[in-house]
Coordinates of C-alpha atoms in Angstrom, one line a residue:
M1 CA -59.9 42.7 -18.6
K2 CA -61.6 39.9 -16.7
Y3 CA -59.9 38.5 -13.7
S4 CA -59.7 34.8 -12.8
Y5 CA -61.0 33.6 -9.4
E6 CA -57.4 33.4 -8.1
E7 CA -56.6 36.9 -9.2
Y8 CA -59.6 38.2 -7.4
R9 CA -58.7 36.1 -4.3
I10 CA -55.2 37.5 -4.2
K11 CA -56.3 41.1 -4.8
G12 CA -59.5 40.7 -2.7
S13 CA -58.1 42.7 0.2
Y14 CA -58.5 45.8 -2.0
T15 CA -61.9 45.2 -3.4
K16 CA -63.6 46.6 -0.3
L17 CA -62.0 49.7 1.0
F18 CA -62.6 51.0 4.6
T19 CA -60.5 54.2 4.3
G20 CA -61.4 57.8 3.7
P21 CA -60.9 59.8 0.5
Q22 CA -58.5 62.0 2.6
N23 CA -55.9 59.4 2.0
P24 CA -54.8 60.3 -1.5
Q25 CA -52.0 57.8 -1.6
A26 CA -54.3 54.9 -0.8
M27 CA -56.9 56.0 -3.3
S28 CA -54.3 56.4 -6.1
F29 CA -53.0 52.9 -5.3
V30 CA -56.4 51.4 -5.5
K31 CA -57.2 53.0 -8.8
T32 CA -54.0 51.7 -10.3
L33 CA -55.2 48.1 -9.5
R34 CA -58.1 48.6 -11.9
I35 CA -60.4 46.5 -9.8
P36 CA -63.8 47.4 -8.3
Y37 CA -63.8 49.3 -5.0
V38 CA -66.3 51.0 -2.8
L39 CA -65.9 53.3 0.2
A40 CA -67.9 52.1 3.1
Y41 CA -69.0 54.5 5.8
N42 CA -67.9 57.4 3.7
N43 CA -69.9 59.8 1.4
D44 CA -67.7 61.5 -1.1
P45 CA -69.1 62.8 -4.5
H46 CA -65.9 61.6 -6.3
Y47 CA -66.1 57.9 -5.4
P48 CA -68.6 55.1 -5.1
C49 CA -69.8 55.0 -1.5
V50 CA -72.1 53.1 0.8
S51 CA -73.1 55.1 3.9
V52 CA -75.7 57.3 5.5
D53 CA -76.2 61.0 4.9
S54 CA -74.3 62.1 8.1
R55 CA -74.7 65.7 7.2
Q56 CA -78.5 65.5 6.9
A57 CA -78.7 63.4 10.1
L58 CA -76.9 66.0 12.2
T59 CA -79.1 68.8 10.7
E60 CA -82.3 67.0 11.7
L61 CA -80.9 66.2 15.1
V62 CA -79.9 69.7 16.0
A63 CA -83.1 71.1 14.5
S64 CA -85.0 68.8 16.8
L65 CA -83.0 69.9 19.8
T66 CA -83.6 73.6 19.1
N67 CA -87.4 72.9 18.6
A68 CA -87.3 71.4 22.1
G69 CA -85.9 74.6 23.5
H70 CA -82.1 74.0 23.4
Q71 CA -80.3 77.2 22.5
H72 CA -76.8 76.3 23.6
I73 CA -75.6 73.2 21.7
T74 CA -72.0 72.2 21.3
M75 CA -70.6 69.9 18.6
V76 CA -67.9 67.6 19.9
C77 CA -65.5 66.1 17.4
G78 CA -62.1 64.6 17.1
E79 CA -59.6 66.5 15.0
L80 CA -61.6 67.6 12.0
A81 CA -58.5 67.8 9.7
V82 CA -58.1 64.0 9.7
S83 CA -61.7 62.8 9.5
D84 CA -64.0 63.4 6.5
R85 CA -66.9 61.9 8.4
A86 CA -66.5 64.3 11.3
Q87 CA -66.3 67.2 8.7
Q88 CA -69.6 66.1 7.1
R89 CA -71.3 65.8 10.5
Y90 CA -70.0 69.2 11.6
Q91 CA -71.3 70.7 8.4
G92 CA -74.7 69.3 9.2
Y93 CA -74.5 70.9 12.6
L94 CA -73.6 74.3 10.9
D95 CA -76.5 73.9 8.5
A96 CA -78.9 73.6 11.4
V97 CA -77.3 76.6 13.2
Q98 CA -77.6 78.7 10.1
H99 CA -81.4 78.1 10.0
S100 CA -81.9 78.5 13.8
P101 CA -82.2 82.1 14.8
G102 CA -80.3 82.8 18.0
L103 CA -78.3 79.6 17.9
Q104 CA -74.5 80.2 17.9
P105 CA -72.0 77.6 16.6
N106 CA -69.9 76.0 19.3
L107 CA -67.2 73.4 18.5
L108 CA -65.0 71.4 20.8
E109 CA -62.3 69.4 19.1
V110 CA -60.7 66.8 21.4
P111 CA -57.9 64.3 20.7
F112 CA -58.3 60.6 21.2
I113 CA -55.9 60.5 24.1
E114 CA -56.2 60.2 27.9
S115 CA -56.1 64.0 28.3
A116 CA -59.4 64.3 26.4
N117 CA -61.5 63.7 29.6
A118 CA -59.8 66.6 31.3
Q119 CA -60.3 68.8 28.3
I120 CA -64.0 68.0 28.1
Q121 CA -64.4 68.7 31.9
Q122 CA -62.6 72.1 31.5
Y123 CA -64.9 73.0 28.6
L124 CA -68.0 72.1 30.6
M125 CA -66.8 74.2 33.6
E126 CA -66.1 77.2 31.4
H127 CA -69.4 76.8 29.5
S128 CA -71.9 75.9 32.1
H129 CA -74.7 77.3 30.0
I130 CA -74.4 74.5 27.4
T131 CA -77.4 72.2 27.6
A132 CA -76.6 69.7 24.8
L133 CA -73.5 68.0 23.4
V134 CA -73.8 66.5 19.9
C135 CA -70.9 64.2 19.3
S136 CA -69.5 63.1 16.0
N137 CA -69.2 59.5 17.2
D138 CA -70.2 57.3 20.1
L139 CA -66.8 57.0 21.6
L140 CA -66.6 60.7 22.1
A141 CA -70.1 60.7 23.5
I142 CA -69.1 58.1 26.1
R143 CA -66.1 60.3 27.1
C144 CA -68.4 63.3 27.4
L145 CA -70.8 61.2 29.5
R146 CA -68.1 60.2 31.9
A147 CA -66.7 63.8 32.1
A148 CA -70.1 65.3 32.8
Q149 CA -70.9 62.7 35.5
Q150 CA -67.5 63.4 37.2
L151 CA -68.6 67.0 37.4
G152 CA -71.8 66.0 39.0
R153 CA -74.0 66.9 36.0
K154 CA -77.3 65.0 35.8
I155 CA -77.9 63.4 32.5
P156 CA -80.1 64.3 30.7
D157 CA -81.7 66.8 33.2
D158 CA -78.7 69.2 33.2
L159 CA -77.0 68.1 30.0
S160 CA -78.2 66.0 27.0
I161 CA -75.5 64.0 25.2
I162 CA -76.1 62.3 21.8
G163 CA -73.6 60.2 19.9
F164 CA -73.4 58.9 16.3
D165 CA -73.0 55.3 15.0
G166 CA -75.1 53.4 17.5
I167 CA -72.4 51.1 18.8
A168 CA -73.5 48.2 21.1
L169 CA -71.4 49.5 24.0
G170 CA -73.6 52.6 24.3
R171 CA -76.6 50.4 25.2
E172 CA -74.6 49.0 28.2
L173 CA -74.0 52.3 29.8
Y174 CA -76.0 54.1 32.5
P175 CA -77.6 56.2 31.4
M176 CA -77.9 54.4 28.1
L177 CA -76.4 56.4 25.3
S178 CA -78.8 58.1 22.8
S179 CA -77.3 58.0 19.3
I180 CA -77.9 58.2 15.6
E181 CA -77.6 54.6 14.5
T182 CA -76.0 53.6 11.2
P183 CA -77.2 50.3 9.6
N184 CA -73.9 48.4 9.8
K185 CA -75.3 45.1 8.4
Q186 CA -77.0 46.8 5.5
I187 CA -73.8 48.8 4.7
G188 CA -71.8 45.6 4.6
Q189 CA -74.4 43.7 2.5
T190 CA -74.8 46.6 0.0
S191 CA -71.1 47.1 -0.3
F192 CA -70.6 43.3 -1.1
S193 CA -73.5 43.3 -3.5
L194 CA -72.1 46.3 -5.5
L195 CA -68.6 44.7 -5.7
Y196 CA -69.9 41.3 -6.6
Q197 CA -72.1 42.6 -9.4
A198 CA -69.2 44.8 -10.7
M199 CA -66.9 41.8 -10.8
L200 CA -69.5 39.6 -12.5
N201 CA -70.1 42.3 -15.2
D202 CA -66.5 43.3 -15.4
T203 CA -67.4 46.9 -14.9
A204 CA -66.0 49.7 -12.6
L205 CA -68.1 51.3 -10.0
S206 CA -68.6 55.1 -10.2
P207 CA -70.0 57.8 -7.9
L208 CA -73.4 57.2 -9.6
D209 CA -73.5 53.8 -7.8
T210 CA -73.3 55.5 -4.4
C211 CA -76.0 54.2 -1.9
L212 CA -77.1 56.3 1.0
L213 CA -79.0 54.1 3.5
P214 CA -81.5 55.2 6.1
Y215 CA -80.4 56.0 9.6
S216 CA -82.4 55.9 12.9
F217 CA -82.4 57.3 16.4
Q218 CA -81.3 54.8 19.0
Q219 CA -83.5 55.1 22.0
G220 CA -81.4 55.9 25.1
E221 CA -81.5 57.8 28.4
S222 CA -78.9 60.5 27.8
C223 CA -81.3 62.6 25.9
N224 CA -85.1 63.1 26.0
I225 CA -86.0 61.0 22.9
A226 CA -89.5 62.5 22.7
F227 CA -87.9 65.6 21.3
I228 CA -85.9 63.9 18.5
N229 CA -87.7 64.0 15.1
L230 CA -85.9 61.0 13.6
P231 CA -87.0 57.4 13.0
H232 CA -86.7 55.6 16.3
R233 CA -85.4 52.2 17.3
S234 CA -85.9 50.8 20.8

């Protein structure tokens, strides 16, 4: 059934969905509307998505770190149970660990509350041999940077810290945050294009319409970028 412009305008708040597939109530509701939708910044085989391959990006990042001599790398995430993106990025970390002899998996889950800084500091004091923190997002990386500096750790000489997403705030820090950057503008443009064409053609989007866009490594000062075997951006 074709919708009029007014019907699309009224229901337009649902045509672009920025939620995760772990919210089954939201997904069920959107499906009942029978209008086009796409998951932006998510990569789930059951839904049409526009994102980057977070799992592959983490695998390449950790492999680059191990090739540079890092043998004690910790993955820092929020609560894995509530974030599909964090789960995918952690799986990429585990993929790299599995193919790196001698590398043991280390996971630090921290909540997004004020006590997170103290928890990160405690972990670093108890695991002083850790030489790199790979974070599931930039906000966690910023917290790790602050916690490490408060302990007197020199970044990146004593500890490398890498984030994920490439947010603008990371470029204003000292040292400037190194991060895997997601192409936000292209994700938005591609999501809109898919939805617009689906509405024009009166067709539903499917997982076959999923687009995985290229990511890059944001040059920073919190990690020796010469060791990172990813496309670079200054």
